[in-house]
mmCIF file of C-alpha atoms and ligand atoms in Angstrom:
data_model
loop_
_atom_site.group_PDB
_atom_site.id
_atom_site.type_symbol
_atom_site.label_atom_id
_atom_site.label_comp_id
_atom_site.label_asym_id
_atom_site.label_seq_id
_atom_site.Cartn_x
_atom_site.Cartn_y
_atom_site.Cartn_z
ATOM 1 C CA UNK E 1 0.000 0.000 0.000
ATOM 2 C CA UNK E 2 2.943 2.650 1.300
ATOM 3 C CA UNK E 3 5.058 1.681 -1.981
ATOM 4 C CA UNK E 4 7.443 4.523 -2.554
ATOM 5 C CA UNK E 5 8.812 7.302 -0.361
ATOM 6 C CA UNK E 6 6.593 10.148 -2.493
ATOM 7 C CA UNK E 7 3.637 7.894 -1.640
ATOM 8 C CA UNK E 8 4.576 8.047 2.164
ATOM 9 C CA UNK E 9 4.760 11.658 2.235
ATOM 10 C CA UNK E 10 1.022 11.894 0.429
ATOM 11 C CA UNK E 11 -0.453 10.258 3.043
ATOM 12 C CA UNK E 12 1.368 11.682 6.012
ATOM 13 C CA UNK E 13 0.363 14.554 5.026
ATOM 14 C CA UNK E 14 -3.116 14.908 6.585
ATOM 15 C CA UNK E 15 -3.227 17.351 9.195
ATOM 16 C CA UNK E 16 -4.375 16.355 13.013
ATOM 17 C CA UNK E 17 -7.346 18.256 12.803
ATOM 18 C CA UNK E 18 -8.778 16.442 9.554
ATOM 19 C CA UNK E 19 -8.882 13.465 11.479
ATOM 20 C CA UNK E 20 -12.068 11.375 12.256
ATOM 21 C CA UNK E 21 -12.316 12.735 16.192
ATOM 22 C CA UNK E 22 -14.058 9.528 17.027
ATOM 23 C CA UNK E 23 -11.216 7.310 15.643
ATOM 24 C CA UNK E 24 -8.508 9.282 17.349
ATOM 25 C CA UNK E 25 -10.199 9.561 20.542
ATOM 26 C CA UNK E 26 -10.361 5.677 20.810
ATOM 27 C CA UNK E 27 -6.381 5.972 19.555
ATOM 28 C CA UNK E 28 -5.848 8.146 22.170
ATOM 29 C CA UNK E 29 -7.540 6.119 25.180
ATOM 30 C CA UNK E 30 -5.857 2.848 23.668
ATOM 31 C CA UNK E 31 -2.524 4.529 24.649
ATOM 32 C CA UNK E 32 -3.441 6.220 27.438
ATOM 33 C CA UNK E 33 -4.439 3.097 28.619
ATOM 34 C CA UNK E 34 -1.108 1.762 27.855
ATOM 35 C CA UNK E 35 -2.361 -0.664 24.984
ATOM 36 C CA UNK E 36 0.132 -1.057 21.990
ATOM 37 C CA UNK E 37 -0.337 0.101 18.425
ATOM 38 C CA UNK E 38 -0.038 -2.217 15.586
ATOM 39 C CA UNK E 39 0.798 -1.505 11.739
ATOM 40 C CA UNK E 40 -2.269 -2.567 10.833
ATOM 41 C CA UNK E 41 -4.376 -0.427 13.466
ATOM 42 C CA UNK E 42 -6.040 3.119 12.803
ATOM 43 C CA UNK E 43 -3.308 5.985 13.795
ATOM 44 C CA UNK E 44 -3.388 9.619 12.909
ATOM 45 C CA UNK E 45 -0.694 10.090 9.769
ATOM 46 C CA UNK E 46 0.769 12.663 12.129
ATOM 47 C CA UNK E 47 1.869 9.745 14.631
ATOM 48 C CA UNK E 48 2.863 7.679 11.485
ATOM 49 C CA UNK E 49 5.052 10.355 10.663
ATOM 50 C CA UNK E 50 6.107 11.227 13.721
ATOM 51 C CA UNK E 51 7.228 8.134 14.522
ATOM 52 C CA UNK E 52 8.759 7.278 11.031
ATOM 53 C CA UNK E 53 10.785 10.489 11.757
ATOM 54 C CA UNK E 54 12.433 9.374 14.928
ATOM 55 C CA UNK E 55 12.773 5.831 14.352
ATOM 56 C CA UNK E 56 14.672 6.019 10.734
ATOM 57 C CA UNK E 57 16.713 9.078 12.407
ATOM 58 C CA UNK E 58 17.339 5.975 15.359
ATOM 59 C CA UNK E 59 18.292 3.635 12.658
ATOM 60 C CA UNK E 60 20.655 5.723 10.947
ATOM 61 C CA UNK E 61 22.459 6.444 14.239
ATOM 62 C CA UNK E 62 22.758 2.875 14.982
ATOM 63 C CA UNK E 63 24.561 2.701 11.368
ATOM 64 C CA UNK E 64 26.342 5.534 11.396
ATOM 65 C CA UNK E 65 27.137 5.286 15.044
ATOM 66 C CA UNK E 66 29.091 1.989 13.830
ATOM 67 C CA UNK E 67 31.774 3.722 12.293
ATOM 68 C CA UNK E 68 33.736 5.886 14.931
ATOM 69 C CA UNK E 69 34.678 2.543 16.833
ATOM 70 C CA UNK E 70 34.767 0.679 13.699
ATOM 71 C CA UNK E 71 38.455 2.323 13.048
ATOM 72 C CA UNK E 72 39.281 0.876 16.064
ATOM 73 C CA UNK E 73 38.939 -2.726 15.543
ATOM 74 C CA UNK E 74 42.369 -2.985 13.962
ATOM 75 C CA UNK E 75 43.915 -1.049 16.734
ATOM 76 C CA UNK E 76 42.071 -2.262 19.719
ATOM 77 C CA UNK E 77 44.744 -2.881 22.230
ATOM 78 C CA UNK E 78 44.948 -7.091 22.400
ATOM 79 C CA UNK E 79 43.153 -9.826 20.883
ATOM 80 C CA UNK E 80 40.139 -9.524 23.530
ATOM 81 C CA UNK E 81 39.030 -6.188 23.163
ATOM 82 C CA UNK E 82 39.392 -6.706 19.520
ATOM 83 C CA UNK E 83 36.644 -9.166 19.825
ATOM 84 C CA UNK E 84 34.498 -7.231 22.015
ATOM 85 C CA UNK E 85 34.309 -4.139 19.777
ATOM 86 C CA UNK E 86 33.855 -6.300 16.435
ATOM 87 C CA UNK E 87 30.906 -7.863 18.136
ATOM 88 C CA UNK E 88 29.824 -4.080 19.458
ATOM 89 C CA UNK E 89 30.391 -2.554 16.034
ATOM 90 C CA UNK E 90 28.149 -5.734 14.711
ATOM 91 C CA UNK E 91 25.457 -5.275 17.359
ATOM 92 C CA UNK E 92 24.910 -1.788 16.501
ATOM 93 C CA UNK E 93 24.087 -2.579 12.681
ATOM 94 C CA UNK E 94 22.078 -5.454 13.896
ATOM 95 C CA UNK E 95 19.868 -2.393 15.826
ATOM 96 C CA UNK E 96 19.916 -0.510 12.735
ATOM 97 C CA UNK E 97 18.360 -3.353 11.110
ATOM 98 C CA UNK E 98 16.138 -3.996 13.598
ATOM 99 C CA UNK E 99 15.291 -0.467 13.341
ATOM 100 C CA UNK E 100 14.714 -0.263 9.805
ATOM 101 C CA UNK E 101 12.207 -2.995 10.026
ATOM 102 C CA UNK E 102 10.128 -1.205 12.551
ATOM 103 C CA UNK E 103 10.169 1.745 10.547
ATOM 104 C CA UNK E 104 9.247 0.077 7.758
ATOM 105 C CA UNK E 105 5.912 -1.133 9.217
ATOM 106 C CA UNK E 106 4.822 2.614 9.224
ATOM 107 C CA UNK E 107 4.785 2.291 5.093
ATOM 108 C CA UNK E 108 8.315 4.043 3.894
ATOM 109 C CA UNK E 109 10.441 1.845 2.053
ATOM 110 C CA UNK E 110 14.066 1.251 3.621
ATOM 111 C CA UNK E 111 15.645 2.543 -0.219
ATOM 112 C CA UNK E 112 13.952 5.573 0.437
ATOM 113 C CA UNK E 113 15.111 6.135 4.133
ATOM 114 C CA UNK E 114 18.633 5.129 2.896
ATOM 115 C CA UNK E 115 18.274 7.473 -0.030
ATOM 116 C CA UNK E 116 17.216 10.099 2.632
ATOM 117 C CA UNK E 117 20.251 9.575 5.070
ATOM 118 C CA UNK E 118 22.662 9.713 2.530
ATOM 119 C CA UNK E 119 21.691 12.422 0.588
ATOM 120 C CA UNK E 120 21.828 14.687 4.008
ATOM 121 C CA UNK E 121 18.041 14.473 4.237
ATOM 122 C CA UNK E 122 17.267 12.999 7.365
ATOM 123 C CA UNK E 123 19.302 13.534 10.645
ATOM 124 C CA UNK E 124 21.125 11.392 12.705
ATOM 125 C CA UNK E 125 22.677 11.697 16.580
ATOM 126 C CA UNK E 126 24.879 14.876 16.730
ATOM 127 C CA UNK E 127 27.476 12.407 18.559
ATOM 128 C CA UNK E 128 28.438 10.494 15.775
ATOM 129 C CA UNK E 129 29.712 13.565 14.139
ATOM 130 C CA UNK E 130 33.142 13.543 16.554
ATOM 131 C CA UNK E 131 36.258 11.813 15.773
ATOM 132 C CA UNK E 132 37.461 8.496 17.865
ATOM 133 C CA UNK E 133 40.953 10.193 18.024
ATOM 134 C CA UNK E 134 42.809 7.305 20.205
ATOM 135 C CA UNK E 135 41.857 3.939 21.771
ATOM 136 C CA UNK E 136 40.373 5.738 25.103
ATOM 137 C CA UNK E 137 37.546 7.669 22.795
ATOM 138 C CA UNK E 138 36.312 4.364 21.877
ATOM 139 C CA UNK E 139 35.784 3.113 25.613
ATOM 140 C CA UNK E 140 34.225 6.890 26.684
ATOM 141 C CA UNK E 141 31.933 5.973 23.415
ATOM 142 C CA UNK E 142 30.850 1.798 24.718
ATOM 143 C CA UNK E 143 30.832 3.390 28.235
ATOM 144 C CA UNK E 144 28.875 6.598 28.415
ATOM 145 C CA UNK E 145 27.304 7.226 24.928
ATOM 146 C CA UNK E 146 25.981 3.708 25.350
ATOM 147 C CA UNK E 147 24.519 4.548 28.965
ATOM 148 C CA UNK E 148 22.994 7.761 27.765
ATOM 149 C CA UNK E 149 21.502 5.495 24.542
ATOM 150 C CA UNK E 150 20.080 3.148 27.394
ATOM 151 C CA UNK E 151 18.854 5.793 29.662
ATOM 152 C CA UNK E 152 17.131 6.925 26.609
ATOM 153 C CA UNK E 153 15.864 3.524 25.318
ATOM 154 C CA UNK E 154 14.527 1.594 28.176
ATOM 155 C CA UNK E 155 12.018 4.301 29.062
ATOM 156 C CA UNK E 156 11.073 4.301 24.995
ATOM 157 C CA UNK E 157 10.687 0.617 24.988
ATOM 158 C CA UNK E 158 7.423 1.167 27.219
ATOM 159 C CA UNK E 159 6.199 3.317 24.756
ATOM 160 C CA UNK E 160 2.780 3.316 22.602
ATOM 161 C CA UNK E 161 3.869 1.556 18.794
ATOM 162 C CA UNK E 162 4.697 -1.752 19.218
ATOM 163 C CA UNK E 163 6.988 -2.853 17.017
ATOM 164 C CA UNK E 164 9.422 0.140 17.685
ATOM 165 C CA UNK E 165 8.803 -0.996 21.915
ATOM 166 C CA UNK E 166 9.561 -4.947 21.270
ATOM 167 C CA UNK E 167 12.805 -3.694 18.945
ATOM 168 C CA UNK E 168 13.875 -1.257 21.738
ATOM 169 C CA UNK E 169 13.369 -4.154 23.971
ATOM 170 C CA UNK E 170 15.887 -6.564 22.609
ATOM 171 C CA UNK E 171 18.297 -3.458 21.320
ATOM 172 C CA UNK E 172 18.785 -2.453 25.057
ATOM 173 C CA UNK E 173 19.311 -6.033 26.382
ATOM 174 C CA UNK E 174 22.691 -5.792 24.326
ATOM 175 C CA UNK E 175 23.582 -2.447 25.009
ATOM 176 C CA UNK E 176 23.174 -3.657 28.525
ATOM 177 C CA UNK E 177 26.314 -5.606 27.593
ATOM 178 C CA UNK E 178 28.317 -2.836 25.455
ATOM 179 C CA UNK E 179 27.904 -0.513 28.706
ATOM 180 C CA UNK E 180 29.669 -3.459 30.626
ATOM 181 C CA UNK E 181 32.728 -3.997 28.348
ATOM 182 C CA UNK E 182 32.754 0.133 28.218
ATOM 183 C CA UNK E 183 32.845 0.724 31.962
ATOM 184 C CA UNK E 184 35.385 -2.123 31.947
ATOM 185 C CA UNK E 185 37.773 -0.434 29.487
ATOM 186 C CA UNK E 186 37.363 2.883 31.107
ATOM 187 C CA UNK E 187 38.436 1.561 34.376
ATOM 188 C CA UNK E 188 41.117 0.007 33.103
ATOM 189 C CA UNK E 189 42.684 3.679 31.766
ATOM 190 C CA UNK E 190 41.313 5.112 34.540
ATOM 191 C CA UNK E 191 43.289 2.751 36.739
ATOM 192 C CA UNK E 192 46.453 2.358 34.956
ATOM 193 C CA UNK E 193 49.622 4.301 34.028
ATOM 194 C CA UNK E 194 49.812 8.362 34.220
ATOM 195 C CA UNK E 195 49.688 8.358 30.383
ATOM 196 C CA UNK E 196 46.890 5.922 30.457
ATOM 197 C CA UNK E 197 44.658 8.423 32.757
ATOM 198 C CA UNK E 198 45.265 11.283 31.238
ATOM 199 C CA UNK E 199 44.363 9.787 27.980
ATOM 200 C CA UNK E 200 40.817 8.587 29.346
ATOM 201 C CA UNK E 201 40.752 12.138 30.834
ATOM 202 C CA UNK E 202 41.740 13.535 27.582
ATOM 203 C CA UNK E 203 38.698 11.666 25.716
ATOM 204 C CA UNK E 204 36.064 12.677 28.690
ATOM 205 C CA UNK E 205 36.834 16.358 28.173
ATOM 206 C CA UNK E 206 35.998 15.761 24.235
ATOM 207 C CA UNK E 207 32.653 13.795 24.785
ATOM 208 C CA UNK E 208 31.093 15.585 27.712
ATOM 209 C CA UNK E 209 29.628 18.672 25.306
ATOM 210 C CA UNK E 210 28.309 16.772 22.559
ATOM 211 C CA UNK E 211 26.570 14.149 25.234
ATOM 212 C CA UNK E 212 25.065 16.927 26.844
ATOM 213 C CA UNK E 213 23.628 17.335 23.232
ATOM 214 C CA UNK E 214 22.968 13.883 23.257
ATOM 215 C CA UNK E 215 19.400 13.761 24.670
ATOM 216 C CA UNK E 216 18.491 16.438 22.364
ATOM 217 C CA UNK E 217 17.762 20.652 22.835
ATOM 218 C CA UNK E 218 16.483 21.413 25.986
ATOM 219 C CA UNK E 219 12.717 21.108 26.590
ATOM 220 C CA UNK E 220 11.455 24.902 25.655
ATOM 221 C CA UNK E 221 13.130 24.932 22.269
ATOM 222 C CA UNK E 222 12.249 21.158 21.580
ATOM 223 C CA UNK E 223 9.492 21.189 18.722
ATOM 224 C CA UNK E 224 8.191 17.339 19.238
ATOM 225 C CA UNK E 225 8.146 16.633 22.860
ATOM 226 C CA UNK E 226 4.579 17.939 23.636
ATOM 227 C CA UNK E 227 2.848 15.657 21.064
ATOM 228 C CA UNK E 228 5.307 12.892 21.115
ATOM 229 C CA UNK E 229 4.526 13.031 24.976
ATOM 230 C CA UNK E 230 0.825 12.542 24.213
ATOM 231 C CA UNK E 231 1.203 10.199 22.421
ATOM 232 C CA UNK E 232 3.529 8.421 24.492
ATOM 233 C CA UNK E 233 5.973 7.661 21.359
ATOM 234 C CA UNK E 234 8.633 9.711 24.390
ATOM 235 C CA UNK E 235 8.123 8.780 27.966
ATOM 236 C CA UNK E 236 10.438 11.652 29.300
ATOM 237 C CA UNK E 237 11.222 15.340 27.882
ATOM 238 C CA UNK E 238 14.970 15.794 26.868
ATOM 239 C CA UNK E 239 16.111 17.564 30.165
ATOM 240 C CA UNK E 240 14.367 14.588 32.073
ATOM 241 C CA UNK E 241 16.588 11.788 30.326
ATOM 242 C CA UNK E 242 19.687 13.867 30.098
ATOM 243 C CA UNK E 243 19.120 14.616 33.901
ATOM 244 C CA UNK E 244 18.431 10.815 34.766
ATOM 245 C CA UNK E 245 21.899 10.443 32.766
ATOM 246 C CA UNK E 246 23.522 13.139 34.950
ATOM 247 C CA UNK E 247 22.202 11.594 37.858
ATOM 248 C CA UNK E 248 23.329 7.915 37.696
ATOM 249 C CA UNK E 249 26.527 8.930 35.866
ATOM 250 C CA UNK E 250 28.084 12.029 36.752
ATOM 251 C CA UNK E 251 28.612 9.782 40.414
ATOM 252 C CA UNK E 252 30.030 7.126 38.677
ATOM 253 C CA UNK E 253 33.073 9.360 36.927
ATOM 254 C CA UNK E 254 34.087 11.016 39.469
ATOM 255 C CA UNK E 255 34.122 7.978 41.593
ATOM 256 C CA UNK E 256 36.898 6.998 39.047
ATOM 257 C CA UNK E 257 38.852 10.395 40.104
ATOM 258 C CA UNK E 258 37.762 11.648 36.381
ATOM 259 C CA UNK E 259 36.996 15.405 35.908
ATOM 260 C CA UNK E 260 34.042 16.339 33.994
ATOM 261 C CA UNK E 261 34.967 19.614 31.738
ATOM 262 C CA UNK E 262 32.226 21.622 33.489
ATOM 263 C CA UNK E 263 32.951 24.200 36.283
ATOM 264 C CA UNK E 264 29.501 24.707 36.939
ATOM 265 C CA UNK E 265 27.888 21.194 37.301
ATOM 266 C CA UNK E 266 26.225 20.371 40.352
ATOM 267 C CA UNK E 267 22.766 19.044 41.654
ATOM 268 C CA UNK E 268 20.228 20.561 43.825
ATOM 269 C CA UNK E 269 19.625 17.546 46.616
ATOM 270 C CA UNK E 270 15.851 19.195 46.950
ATOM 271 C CA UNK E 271 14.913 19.058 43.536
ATOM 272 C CA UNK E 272 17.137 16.286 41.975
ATOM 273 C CA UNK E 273 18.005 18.710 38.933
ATOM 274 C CA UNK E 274 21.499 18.992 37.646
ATOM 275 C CA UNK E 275 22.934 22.555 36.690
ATOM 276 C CA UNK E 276 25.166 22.617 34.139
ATOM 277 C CA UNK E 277 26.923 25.091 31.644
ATOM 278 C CA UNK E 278 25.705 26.306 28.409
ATOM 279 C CA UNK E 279 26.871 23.188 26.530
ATOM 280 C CA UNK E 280 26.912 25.512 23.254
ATOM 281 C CA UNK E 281 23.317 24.613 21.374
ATOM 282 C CA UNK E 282 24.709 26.526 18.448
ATOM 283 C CA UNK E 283 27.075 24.420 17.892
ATOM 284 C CA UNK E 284 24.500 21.294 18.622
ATOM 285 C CA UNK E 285 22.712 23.069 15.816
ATOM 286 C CA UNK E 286 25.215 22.945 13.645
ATOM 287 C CA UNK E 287 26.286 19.959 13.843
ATOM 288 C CA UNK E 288 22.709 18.216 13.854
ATOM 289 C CA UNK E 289 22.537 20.146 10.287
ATOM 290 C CA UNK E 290 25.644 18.472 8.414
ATOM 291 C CA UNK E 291 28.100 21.307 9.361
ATOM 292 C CA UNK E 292 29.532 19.280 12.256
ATOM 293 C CA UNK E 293 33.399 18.051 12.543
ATOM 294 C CA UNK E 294 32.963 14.518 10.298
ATOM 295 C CA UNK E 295 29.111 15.097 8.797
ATOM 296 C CA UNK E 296 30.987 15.018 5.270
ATOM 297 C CA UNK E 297 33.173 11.951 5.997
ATOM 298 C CA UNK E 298 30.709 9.792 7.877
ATOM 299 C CA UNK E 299 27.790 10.494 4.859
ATOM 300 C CA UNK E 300 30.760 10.120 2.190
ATOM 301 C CA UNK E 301 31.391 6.443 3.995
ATOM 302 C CA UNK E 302 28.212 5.310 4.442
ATOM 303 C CA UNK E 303 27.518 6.455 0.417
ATOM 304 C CA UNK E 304 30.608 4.247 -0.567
ATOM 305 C CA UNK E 305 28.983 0.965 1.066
ATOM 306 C CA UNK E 306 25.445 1.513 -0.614
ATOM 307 C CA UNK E 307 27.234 2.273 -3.872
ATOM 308 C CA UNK E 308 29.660 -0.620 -3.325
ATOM 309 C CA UNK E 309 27.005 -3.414 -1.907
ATOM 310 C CA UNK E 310 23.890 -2.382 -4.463
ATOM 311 C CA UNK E 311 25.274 -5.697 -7.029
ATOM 312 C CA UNK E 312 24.401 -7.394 -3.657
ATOM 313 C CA UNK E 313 21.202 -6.049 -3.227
ATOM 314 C CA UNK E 314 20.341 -6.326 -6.818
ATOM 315 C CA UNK E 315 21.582 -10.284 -7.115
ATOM 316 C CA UNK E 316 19.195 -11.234 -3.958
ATOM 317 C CA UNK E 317 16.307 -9.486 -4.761
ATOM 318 C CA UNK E 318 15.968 -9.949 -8.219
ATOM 319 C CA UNK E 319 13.057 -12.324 -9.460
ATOM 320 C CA UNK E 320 15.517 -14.671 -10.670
ATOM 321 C CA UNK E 321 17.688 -14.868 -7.658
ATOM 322 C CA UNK E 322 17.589 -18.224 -6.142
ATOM 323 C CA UNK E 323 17.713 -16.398 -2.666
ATOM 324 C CA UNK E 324 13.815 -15.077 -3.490
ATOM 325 C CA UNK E 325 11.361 -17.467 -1.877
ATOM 326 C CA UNK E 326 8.148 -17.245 -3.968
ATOM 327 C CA UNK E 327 4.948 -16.116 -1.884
ATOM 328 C CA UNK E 328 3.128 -19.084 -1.304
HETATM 329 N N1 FAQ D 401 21.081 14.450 17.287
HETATM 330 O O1 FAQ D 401 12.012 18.372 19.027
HETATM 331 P P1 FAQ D 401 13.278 17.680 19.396
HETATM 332 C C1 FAQ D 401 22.884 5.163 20.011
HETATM 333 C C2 FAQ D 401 16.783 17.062 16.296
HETATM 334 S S1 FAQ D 401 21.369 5.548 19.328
HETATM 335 C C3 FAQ D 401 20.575 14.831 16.091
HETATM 336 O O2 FAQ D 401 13.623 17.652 20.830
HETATM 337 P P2 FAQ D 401 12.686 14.854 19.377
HETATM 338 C C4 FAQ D 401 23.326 3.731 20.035
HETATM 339 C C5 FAQ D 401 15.417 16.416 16.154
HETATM 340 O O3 FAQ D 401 15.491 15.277 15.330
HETATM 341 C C6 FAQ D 401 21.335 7.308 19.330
HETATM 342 N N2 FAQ D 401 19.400 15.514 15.977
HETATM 343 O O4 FAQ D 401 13.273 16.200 18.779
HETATM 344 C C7 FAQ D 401 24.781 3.645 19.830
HETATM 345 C C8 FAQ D 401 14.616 17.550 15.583
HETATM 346 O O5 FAQ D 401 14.932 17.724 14.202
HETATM 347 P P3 FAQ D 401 13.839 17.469 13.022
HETATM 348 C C9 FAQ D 401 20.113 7.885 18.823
HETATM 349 C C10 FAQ D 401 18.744 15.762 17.118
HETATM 350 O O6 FAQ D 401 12.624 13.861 18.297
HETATM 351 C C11 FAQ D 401 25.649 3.814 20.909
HETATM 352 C C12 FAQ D 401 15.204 18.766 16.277
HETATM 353 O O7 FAQ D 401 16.518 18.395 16.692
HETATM 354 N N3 FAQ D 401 18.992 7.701 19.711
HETATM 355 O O8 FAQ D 401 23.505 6.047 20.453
HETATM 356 C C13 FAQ D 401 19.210 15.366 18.379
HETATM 357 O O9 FAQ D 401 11.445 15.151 20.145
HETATM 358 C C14 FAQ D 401 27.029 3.726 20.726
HETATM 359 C C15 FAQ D 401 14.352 19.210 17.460
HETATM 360 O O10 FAQ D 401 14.506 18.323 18.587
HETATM 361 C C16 FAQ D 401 17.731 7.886 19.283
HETATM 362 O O11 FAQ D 401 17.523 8.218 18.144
HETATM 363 C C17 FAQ D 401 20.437 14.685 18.428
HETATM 364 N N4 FAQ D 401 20.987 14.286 19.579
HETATM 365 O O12 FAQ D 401 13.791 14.388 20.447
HETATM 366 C C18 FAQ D 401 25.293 3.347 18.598
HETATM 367 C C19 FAQ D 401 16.634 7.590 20.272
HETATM 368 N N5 FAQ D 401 18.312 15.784 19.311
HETATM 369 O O13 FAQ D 401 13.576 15.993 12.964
HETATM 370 C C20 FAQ D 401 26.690 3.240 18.406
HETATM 371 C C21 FAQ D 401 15.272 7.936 19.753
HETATM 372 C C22 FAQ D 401 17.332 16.411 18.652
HETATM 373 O O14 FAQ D 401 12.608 18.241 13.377
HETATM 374 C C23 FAQ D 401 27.542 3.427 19.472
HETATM 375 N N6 FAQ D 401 15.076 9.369 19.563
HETATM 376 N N7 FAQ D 401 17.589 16.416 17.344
HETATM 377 O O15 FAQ D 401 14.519 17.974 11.769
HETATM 378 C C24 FAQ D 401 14.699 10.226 20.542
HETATM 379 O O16 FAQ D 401 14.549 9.857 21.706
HETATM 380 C C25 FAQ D 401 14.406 11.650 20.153
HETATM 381 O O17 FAQ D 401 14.237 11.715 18.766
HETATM 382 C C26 FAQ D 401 15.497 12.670 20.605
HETATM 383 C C27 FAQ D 401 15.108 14.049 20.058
HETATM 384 C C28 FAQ D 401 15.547 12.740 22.118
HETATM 385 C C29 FAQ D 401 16.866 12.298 20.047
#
């Protein structure tokens, strides 16, 4: 029915107030009731594309989000961590797979999201965007980018679509596992040599900003919170997951004698909020819009493999491919 990406965009284009009120108030006490939604259910084309939106711009982090540790599986220090960041780096494009298929369900084809990352399009995480200059980048990255990703995802997985819920499910099961062999690697800097601390130290000061950015701009300037709130699609505003990161993080660096590059971080014990300093939004904005310090490089990477594997997709999928089972 949802053939092409033009064909997505048609329908998703109905405003919220053209809607049949009685089918959208039965949508609407379905979730509030915490019921699921299905593909094949009645849903406003606003929370189609809503949701299309933030699940593609998921999936293309997961695939993009590959490729700053993915220069470090040559280098990773000893045959074990080698193995634990291939498998990482192959995790992550398993959850942009998953990903893709979830998104999929909501009727836009995955050529057309690919054709939409790569041509600059659709957005991606802002965090992907930094270099992994040495080996301690790569742990900060499985350690804390992966616990903010978590903090983020476990609340989302209770959320109102179901297929994006049951993928969030199993994607944060092994994240569960990249935080582990993060926090391990960390500790390990953080524990070793002079030169080995100051590196970790080194990487910290480079990823605090752009995981402050992380959970996304705060709440007044955010333009989809309120309906994606509604709708439960997001089960906490951007300042509420990036203090719940804050909160069961910020403890757990400096318990490693690590400095966080921000003089003015602290909590109020009354209210449980975290100050912090102006992490720079402009450069957050920026960054999100392709002028960041690898936007060229990552999209130019990501173009190569899609150029590079289409024989691939052409051979499988063609009718006379041996690898297409006939509908029965
Ligand atoms: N980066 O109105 P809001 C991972 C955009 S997975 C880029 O607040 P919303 C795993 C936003 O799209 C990481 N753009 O937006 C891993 C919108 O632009 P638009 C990804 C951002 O949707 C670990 C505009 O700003 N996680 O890390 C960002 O309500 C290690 C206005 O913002 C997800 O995608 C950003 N950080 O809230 C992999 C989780 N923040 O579309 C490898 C699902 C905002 O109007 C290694 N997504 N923007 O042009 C979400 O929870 C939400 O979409 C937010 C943003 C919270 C990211």
């Amino acid at each position: 029915m949802y053939g092409g990406g033009n064909t997505f965009e048609k329908i998703t284009a109905t405003k919220l107030e053209d809607e049949d009120p009685i089918l959208l108030q039965e949508f609407e006490e379905k979730i509030a009731k915490g019921g699921k939604i299905e593909p094949q259910d009645w849903m406003p084309a606003l929370y189609r594309k809503q949701l299309t939106r933030m699940i593609e711009q998921h999936a293309h982090s997961e695939i993009i989000g590959a490729l700053p540790e993915g220069t470090w599986i040559t280098r990773a220090p000893g045959f074990r961590r080698k193995r634990a960041i291939l498998a990482k780096v192959q995790d992550e494009i398993g959850h942009a797979q998953l990903l893709y298929s979830a998104a999929e369900t909501l009727g836009k084809t995955r050529e057309a999201m690919i054709n939409d990352l790569v041509t600059g399009k659709s957005k991606y995480s802002n965090i992907f965007n930094y270099p992994a200059y040495t080996w301690a980048d790569a742990a900060v990255i499985a350690w804390l980018v992966d616990a903010a990703a978590i903090v983020n995802q476990t609340a989302n997985a209770k959320g109102s679509y179901g297929p994006y819920s049951r993928a969030l499910d199993r994607i944060c099961i092994e994240e569960s596992f990249h935080l582990k062999y993060g926090h391990d690697a960390v500790v390990y800097l953080a524990t070793g040599t002079d030169m080995q601390r100051q590196m970790v130290q080194e990487a910290l000061n480079r990823w605090w900003k752009p995981l402050m950015h992380f959970f996304g701009p705060p709440d007044k300037q955010s333009k989809h919170t309120e309906i994606l709130m509604r709708w439960k699609v997001k089960m906490g505003t951007n300042d509420e997951m990036r203090n719940q990161f804050m909160d069961m993080y910020v403890p757990k660096i400096w318990e490693l004698g690590l400095d966080i590059p921000d003089a003015e971080l602290g909590k109020d014990e009354e209210t449980g909020i975290w100050s912090f300093a102006d992490p720079d939004w402009e450069e957050f904005k920026r960054v999100i819009n392709g002028d960041g310090p690898l936007n060229k490089e990552r999209l130019a990477v990501r173009k190569a493999v899609e150029n590079n594997s289409e024989w691939i997709r052409k051979a499988i999928l063609s009718p006379e491919s041996k690898y297409v089972v006939p509908l029965a």
